[in-house]
């Protein structure tokens, strides 16, 4: 049995022989408090507002011309070890993580309507799949609410969690994106064998692994993320925890070796019982712990006539991917995203000094303008347009006027 503890790199030598400073304590002395200054009234509101605006803009920024994985199969791994009982997050790490995971589930399916998400918990050196891959956010949030009352105990095992997730992800079609997101509170991982072999197999099969650490940085987690092209972040407080988790809700960049291919999909009809028909069993719950029960509603596969409870799902009988038309329509904005608005450090002239979104007067800087129509927006409306609406309201109204 192997045990990996949090360890600090002394620094890695690059090709020139110089040592790269990979950690904050290896860099020079910085006076970070000098970034916060008082305004004319002697308050810190201006500096705090600038920090909040910079965080909001960072949230809305996206790398252009990036190939995204639209069909994602993601496992969310929760550390349920005794370290989750620490109270540096209110009221405990465990309760804070569950609350943010519930928000993450809704955000994930809002941004990825044709993707699937599963949940794995790990405690007492073991891993358990508490929710299979599926596309029903209500079922997953219900599972998280039940997990909230569980007792966190024992040690965390990152290898057992990765192996359990990989057992399902290795059967996923190659055109989809395979991801594992780990929320890790422990500084140690108790593994039954060599974890490096597990990491190599994940990297070979293009499974992207990312870790969100609730404590210090762990060397083996950094190596896992580097080899599988994932990300590794350490939280500072609950707000950064939320930002790091929500960064995985957006579609991630797909692997460069994934080939483009046409995907056959089916649009099933909704099934409900009439007076002459009888309830039937669904296919999706036959092998689960809950078991399949008789129901009078579901979705019928157009190819093999199998019944399923939820969409999207891959038919277990004929392999056809079953989706609904609204799912594809909601994925459209990722294919043709709205362009970033131009930032201005001066207010526009008086006739245009009004936000085209909320119609409030523009008083605070910076302001933003649409590169297509030239209308101005405040910071909050700019974020709302890019994160939720995905289209410029002024451009849409102009198109409607022209068509009328």
Coordinates of C-alpha atoms in Angstrom, one line a residue:
X1 CA 0.0 0.0 0.0
X2 CA 1.4 3.3 -1.0
X3 CA 0.9 6.7 0.6
X4 CA 1.5 10.0 -1.1
X5 CA 1.8 13.1 1.0
X6 CA 1.9 16.8 0.2
X7 CA 5.4 17.6 -0.9
X8 CA 7.0 20.8 -2.2
X9 CA 9.0 20.9 -5.3
X10 CA 12.4 22.4 -4.7
X11 CA 12.2 23.7 -8.3
X12 CA 12.5 22.1 -11.7
X13 CA 15.4 22.9 -13.9
X14 CA 14.5 24.0 -17.4
X15 CA 16.6 23.5 -20.6
X16 CA 18.9 26.5 -19.7
X17 CA 19.7 25.1 -16.3
X18 CA 17.7 27.8 -14.5
X19 CA 15.3 26.8 -11.7
X20 CA 11.6 27.6 -12.4
X21 CA 9.7 29.1 -9.4
X22 CA 6.5 26.9 -9.4
X23 CA 5.3 28.0 -6.0
X24 CA 4.5 31.3 -4.3
X25 CA 7.1 30.7 -1.6
X26 CA 9.8 30.4 -4.2
X27 CA 9.2 33.8 -5.7
X28 CA 10.4 37.1 -4.5
X29 CA 9.0 39.1 -1.6
X30 CA 5.8 40.8 -2.7
X31 CA 3.8 43.5 -0.9
X32 CA 0.4 42.4 -2.0
X33 CA -1.4 44.7 0.4
X34 CA -0.2 47.7 -1.6
X35 CA -2.7 46.8 -4.3
X36 CA -5.5 48.1 -2.0
X37 CA -5.6 51.8 -1.6
X38 CA -7.9 54.3 0.0
X39 CA -10.1 56.6 -2.0
X40 CA -10.8 60.3 -1.4
X41 CA -13.3 59.5 1.4
X42 CA -10.8 57.2 3.2
X43 CA -12.7 54.0 2.3
X44 CA -11.5 50.8 0.5
X45 CA -14.7 50.5 -1.6
X46 CA -13.0 51.6 -4.8
X47 CA -10.2 49.0 -4.6
X48 CA -12.6 46.2 -3.6
X49 CA -14.8 47.1 -6.6
X50 CA -11.9 47.0 -8.9
X51 CA -10.9 43.5 -7.7
X52 CA -14.5 42.3 -8.1
X53 CA -14.7 43.8 -11.7
X54 CA -11.4 42.1 -12.6
X55 CA -12.8 38.7 -11.3
X56 CA -16.0 39.2 -13.3
X57 CA -14.1 40.0 -16.5
X58 CA -11.9 37.0 -16.0
X59 CA -15.0 34.8 -15.7
X60 CA -16.3 36.1 -19.0
X61 CA -13.1 35.7 -20.9
X62 CA -12.7 32.8 -23.3
X63 CA -10.0 31.7 -25.7
X64 CA -11.2 32.2 -29.3
X65 CA -10.9 29.6 -32.1
X66 CA -10.9 26.7 -29.6
X67 CA -12.4 23.3 -30.5
X68 CA -14.8 22.4 -27.7
X69 CA -16.0 19.1 -26.6
X70 CA -19.8 19.4 -26.9
X71 CA -20.7 15.9 -25.8
X72 CA -19.1 15.5 -22.4
X73 CA -19.0 12.5 -20.0
X74 CA -17.8 13.8 -16.6
X75 CA -17.4 12.2 -13.2
X76 CA -17.4 14.4 -10.1
X77 CA -15.3 12.8 -7.4
X78 CA -16.0 14.0 -3.8
X79 CA -13.5 13.5 -1.0
X80 CA -15.5 12.1 2.0
X81 CA -12.5 11.7 4.3
X82 CA -12.3 13.0 7.8
X83 CA -10.5 16.1 6.6
X84 CA -13.9 17.3 5.2
X85 CA -15.0 18.0 8.8
X86 CA -12.6 21.0 9.0
X87 CA -14.4 24.3 9.6
X88 CA -12.2 26.7 7.6
X89 CA -15.2 26.9 5.2
X90 CA -18.6 27.7 6.8
X91 CA -20.0 25.6 8.4
X92 CA -17.7 22.8 7.3
X93 CA -15.8 21.9 4.1
X94 CA -18.3 19.1 3.5
X95 CA -21.4 21.2 3.7
X96 CA -19.8 24.0 1.6
X97 CA -18.7 21.5 -1.1
X98 CA -22.2 19.9 -1.3
X99 CA -23.9 23.3 -1.6
X100 CA -21.6 24.4 -4.4
X101 CA -21.8 21.0 -6.2
X102 CA -25.6 21.4 -6.3
X103 CA -25.1 24.7 -8.1
X104 CA -22.5 23.2 -10.3
X105 CA -24.9 20.4 -11.5
X106 CA -27.5 22.9 -12.7
X107 CA -24.8 25.1 -14.3
X108 CA -23.2 22.0 -16.0
X109 CA -26.4 20.9 -17.7
X110 CA -27.4 24.5 -18.6
X111 CA -24.1 24.8 -20.5
X112 CA -23.9 21.2 -21.7
X113 CA -27.4 20.0 -22.5
X114 CA -26.3 16.9 -24.4
X115 CA -23.7 15.8 -21.9
X116 CA -23.8 13.4 -18.9
X117 CA -22.6 13.7 -15.4
X118 CA -21.9 11.1 -12.6
X119 CA -20.8 11.3 -9.0
X120 CA -18.3 9.2 -7.0
X121 CA -17.6 9.5 -3.3
X122 CA -14.4 8.2 -1.6
X123 CA -13.9 7.5 2.1
X124 CA -12.3 4.7 4.2
X125 CA -9.8 4.1 1.4
X126 CA -12.6 3.0 -0.9
X127 CA -14.6 4.6 -3.8
X128 CA -18.3 4.3 -4.4
X129 CA -20.3 5.3 -7.5
X130 CA -23.3 7.0 -5.9
X131 CA -24.7 8.3 -9.2
X132 CA -24.3 6.7 -12.7
X133 CA -23.7 8.9 -15.7
X134 CA -26.9 10.6 -16.7
X135 CA -28.5 13.7 -17.9
X136 CA -31.1 14.4 -15.2
X137 CA -30.0 17.3 -12.9
X138 CA -32.9 16.7 -10.5
X139 CA -31.7 13.1 -9.8
X140 CA -28.1 14.3 -9.3
X141 CA -29.1 17.1 -6.9
X142 CA -31.2 14.6 -5.0
X143 CA -28.2 12.3 -4.6
X144 CA -26.1 15.3 -3.3
X145 CA -28.8 16.2 -0.7
X146 CA -28.7 12.6 0.6
X147 CA -24.9 12.7 0.7
X148 CA -25.0 15.8 2.8
X149 CA -26.2 13.8 5.8
X150 CA -23.4 11.2 5.5
X151 CA -20.5 11.1 7.9
X152 CA -17.1 12.0 6.6
X153 CA -14.5 9.5 7.9
X154 CA -11.4 7.6 7.1
X155 CA -8.9 8.4 4.4
X156 CA -9.2 9.4 0.7
X157 CA -8.0 7.2 -2.1
X158 CA -7.5 9.0 -5.4
X159 CA -6.4 5.8 -7.3
X160 CA -9.6 3.8 -6.4
X161 CA -11.7 6.8 -7.4
X162 CA -9.9 7.1 -10.8
X163 CA -10.1 3.4 -11.4
X164 CA -13.8 3.4 -10.7
X165 CA -14.5 6.3 -13.0
X166 CA -12.2 4.8 -15.7
X167 CA -14.2 1.5 -15.7
X168 CA -17.2 3.5 -17.1
X169 CA -15.3 6.1 -19.2
X170 CA -13.3 3.5 -21.2
X171 CA -16.6 2.3 -22.8
X172 CA -17.6 5.9 -23.9
X173 CA -17.5 6.5 -27.7
X174 CA -14.2 8.1 -28.8
X175 CA -15.9 11.3 -30.3
X176 CA -17.0 12.4 -26.8
X177 CA -15.0 14.2 -24.1
X178 CA -14.0 12.1 -21.1
X179 CA -13.4 14.1 -17.9
X180 CA -12.9 13.6 -14.2
X181 CA -13.2 16.5 -11.7
X182 CA -11.9 15.8 -8.2
X183 CA -12.7 17.9 -5.1
X184 CA -9.9 16.9 -2.7
X185 CA -9.7 18.0 0.9
X186 CA -7.1 15.5 2.2
X187 CA -3.4 16.1 2.0
X188 CA -2.8 12.3 1.6
X189 CA -4.1 9.5 -0.6
X190 CA -4.0 5.9 0.4
X191 CA -3.7 3.8 -2.7
X192 CA -3.5 0.0 -3.1
X193 CA -0.9 -0.1 -5.9
X194 CA 1.3 2.1 -8.1
X195 CA -0.8 5.2 -9.0
X196 CA 1.5 6.1 -11.8
X197 CA 0.3 3.2 -13.9
X198 CA -3.3 4.5 -13.4
X199 CA -2.2 8.0 -14.5
X200 CA -0.5 6.6 -17.6
X201 CA -3.6 4.6 -18.7
X202 CA -5.8 7.7 -18.2
X203 CA -3.5 9.8 -20.3
X204 CA -3.3 7.1 -23.0
X205 CA -7.1 7.0 -23.3
X206 CA -7.5 10.8 -23.3
X207 CA -9.3 11.1 -20.0
X208 CA -8.8 14.7 -18.7
X209 CA -8.4 14.8 -14.9
X210 CA -8.7 18.1 -13.0
X211 CA -8.4 18.6 -9.2
X212 CA -9.7 21.3 -6.9
X213 CA -7.8 21.3 -3.7
X214 CA -9.3 22.6 -0.5
X215 CA -6.0 22.6 1.4
X216 CA -2.3 22.8 0.2
X217 CA -1.0 21.5 -3.1
X218 CA -0.2 17.8 -3.4
X219 CA 2.5 16.6 -5.7
X220 CA 0.8 13.6 -7.1
X221 CA -2.3 15.7 -8.0
X222 CA -0.2 18.1 -9.9
X223 CA 1.5 15.3 -11.8
X224 CA -2.0 13.8 -12.6
X225 CA -3.3 17.1 -14.0
X226 CA -0.1 17.7 -16.0
X227 CA -0.1 14.3 -17.7
X228 CA -3.8 14.3 -18.5
X229 CA -4.0 17.9 -19.7
X230 CA -6.2 18.9 -16.8
X231 CA -6.1 21.9 -14.4
X232 CA -5.2 22.1 -10.7
X233 CA -6.4 24.9 -8.5
X234 CA -6.3 25.6 -4.8
X235 CA -9.1 27.6 -3.2
X236 CA -8.6 30.7 -1.1
X237 CA -12.1 31.0 0.2
X238 CA -15.7 30.0 -0.8
X239 CA -15.9 32.5 -3.7
X240 CA -12.7 31.1 -5.4
X241 CA -14.0 27.6 -4.7
X242 CA -17.2 28.5 -6.6
X243 CA -15.2 30.1 -9.5
X244 CA -12.9 27.0 -9.8
X245 CA -15.9 24.7 -9.8
X246 CA -17.9 26.7 -12.3
X247 CA -14.9 26.8 -14.7
X248 CA -15.5 23.1 -15.3
X249 CA -19.2 23.8 -16.2
X250 CA -18.2 25.4 -19.5
X251 CA -17.3 23.0 -22.4
X252 CA -13.6 22.2 -22.3
X253 CA -11.2 22.2 -25.2
X254 CA -11.3 18.8 -26.9
X255 CA -8.2 16.6 -27.4
X256 CA -6.2 17.3 -30.5
X257 CA -6.2 13.7 -31.6
X258 CA -10.0 13.4 -31.7
X259 CA -11.2 13.0 -35.2
X260 CA -14.3 14.7 -36.6
X261 CA -17.1 12.4 -37.4
X262 CA -20.8 12.4 -38.1
X263 CA -22.9 11.2 -35.1
X264 CA -26.2 9.4 -35.6
X265 CA -28.8 10.6 -33.2
X266 CA -32.4 9.7 -32.5
X267 CA -35.3 12.0 -31.4
X268 CA -37.5 9.7 -29.3
X269 CA -41.2 10.3 -28.8
X270 CA -42.6 10.8 -25.3
X271 CA -44.6 7.8 -24.1
X272 CA -47.6 7.9 -21.8
X273 CA -50.2 5.3 -21.0
X274 CA -53.6 5.4 -22.5
X275 CA -56.6 3.5 -21.3
X276 CA -55.8 0.3 -23.2
X277 CA -52.0 0.1 -22.6
X278 CA -50.2 -1.1 -19.5
X279 CA -47.2 0.3 -17.6
X280 CA -43.8 -1.0 -18.6
X281 CA -40.3 -1.2 -17.3
X282 CA -37.5 1.1 -18.4
X283 CA -34.1 -0.1 -19.7
X284 CA -31.9 2.5 -18.0
X285 CA -32.5 1.3 -14.4
X286 CA -32.4 -2.5 -14.9
X287 CA -28.7 -2.8 -13.8
X288 CA -28.8 0.0 -11.2
X289 CA -29.1 -0.4 -7.4
X290 CA -32.5 1.2 -7.5
X291 CA -33.9 -1.3 -9.9
X292 CA -36.3 -0.9 -12.7
X293 CA -39.9 -0.2 -11.7
X294 CA -43.2 -0.1 -13.7
X295 CA -44.0 3.4 -15.0
X296 CA -46.5 4.9 -17.3
X297 CA -44.2 7.5 -18.8
X298 CA -40.9 7.6 -20.7
X299 CA -39.1 8.0 -24.0
X300 CA -39.2 5.4 -26.8
X301 CA -36.2 4.8 -28.9
X302 CA -37.2 5.2 -32.6
X303 CA -34.9 2.4 -33.7
X304 CA -35.4 -0.5 -31.2
X305 CA -38.5 0.7 -29.2
X306 CA -36.7 0.5 -25.8
X307 CA -38.0 2.8 -23.1
X308 CA -35.9 5.3 -21.1
X309 CA -36.7 7.6 -18.2
X310 CA -34.6 10.6 -19.2
X311 CA -32.7 12.3 -22.0
X312 CA -29.9 12.5 -23.2
X313 CA -28.9 8.9 -23.1
X314 CA -27.2 6.2 -25.2
X315 CA -29.5 3.3 -26.0
X316 CA -28.2 0.2 -24.3
X317 CA -29.9 -2.0 -26.9
X318 CA -29.0 -0.5 -30.3
X319 CA -26.4 2.2 -29.3
X320 CA -28.3 5.1 -30.7
X321 CA -27.8 8.5 -29.0
X322 CA -31.2 9.8 -27.8
X323 CA -31.6 13.5 -27.5
X324 CA -34.3 16.1 -27.8
X325 CA -34.4 19.0 -30.3
X326 CA -34.2 21.7 -27.4
X327 CA -31.0 20.0 -26.2
X328 CA -29.3 20.6 -29.6
X329 CA -30.7 24.1 -29.9
X330 CA -29.3 25.1 -26.5
X331 CA -25.8 23.8 -27.6
X332 CA -25.9 26.1 -30.7
X333 CA -24.4 29.2 -28.9
X334 CA -21.1 27.2 -28.2
X335 CA -20.7 26.7 -32.0
X336 CA -21.2 30.4 -32.8
X337 CA -20.4 32.3 -29.6
X338 CA -21.0 36.0 -29.3
X339 CA -17.9 38.2 -29.8
X340 CA -16.4 39.8 -26.7
X341 CA -17.5 43.4 -26.2
X342 CA -15.0 46.2 -26.5
X343 CA -14.0 47.8 -23.2
X344 CA -14.0 51.6 -22.8
X345 CA -12.5 53.7 -20.0
X346 CA -14.5 56.8 -20.8
X347 CA -18.2 57.3 -20.7
X348 CA -20.0 57.6 -24.1
X349 CA -21.6 60.9 -25.2
X350 CA -24.9 62.0 -23.5
X351 CA -27.3 60.5 -26.1
X352 CA -25.7 57.1 -25.7
X353 CA -25.1 57.2 -21.9
X354 CA -27.6 54.5 -21.2
X355 CA -27.1 50.7 -20.9
X356 CA -28.9 48.9 -23.7
X357 CA -29.6 46.0 -21.5
X358 CA -31.0 47.3 -18.2
X359 CA -31.7 50.8 -19.5
X360 CA -30.0 52.3 -16.5
X361 CA -27.7 55.4 -16.8
X362 CA -24.0 54.5 -17.3
X363 CA -22.2 56.0 -14.3
X364 CA -19.4 53.6 -13.5
X365 CA -16.4 52.6 -15.6
X366 CA -15.5 50.6 -17.5
X367 CA -18.4 50.3 -20.1
X368 CA -18.6 48.0 -23.0
X369 CA -19.9 48.2 -26.5
X370 CA -21.0 45.6 -29.0
X371 CA -18.6 45.5 -32.0
X372 CA -21.5 44.8 -34.4
X373 CA -24.1 47.5 -33.5
X374 CA -22.1 49.8 -31.3
X375 CA -24.6 49.9 -28.4
X376 CA -23.2 50.3 -24.8
X377 CA -23.6 48.0 -21.8
X378 CA -22.6 48.0 -18.2
X379 CA -20.4 45.3 -16.7
X380 CA -23.3 43.2 -15.2
X381 CA -25.2 43.3 -18.5
X382 CA -22.1 42.4 -20.4
X383 CA -21.7 39.3 -18.2
X384 CA -25.4 38.4 -18.5
X385 CA -25.2 38.6 -22.3
X386 CA -22.1 36.4 -22.6
X387 CA -23.0 33.9 -19.9
X388 CA -26.8 33.5 -20.1
X389 CA -28.3 35.3 -23.1
X390 CA -25.6 34.5 -25.7
X391 CA -26.9 37.2 -28.1
X392 CA -26.8 41.0 -28.2
X393 CA -30.3 42.4 -27.4
X394 CA -29.7 45.5 -29.5
X395 CA -28.6 43.4 -32.6
X396 CA -31.6 41.1 -32.1
X397 CA -34.1 44.0 -31.9
X398 CA -32.6 45.5 -35.1
X399 CA -33.0 42.2 -37.0
X400 CA -36.6 42.0 -35.8
X401 CA -37.3 45.5 -37.0
X402 CA -35.8 44.8 -40.4
X403 CA -37.8 41.6 -40.8
X404 CA -41.0 43.4 -39.8

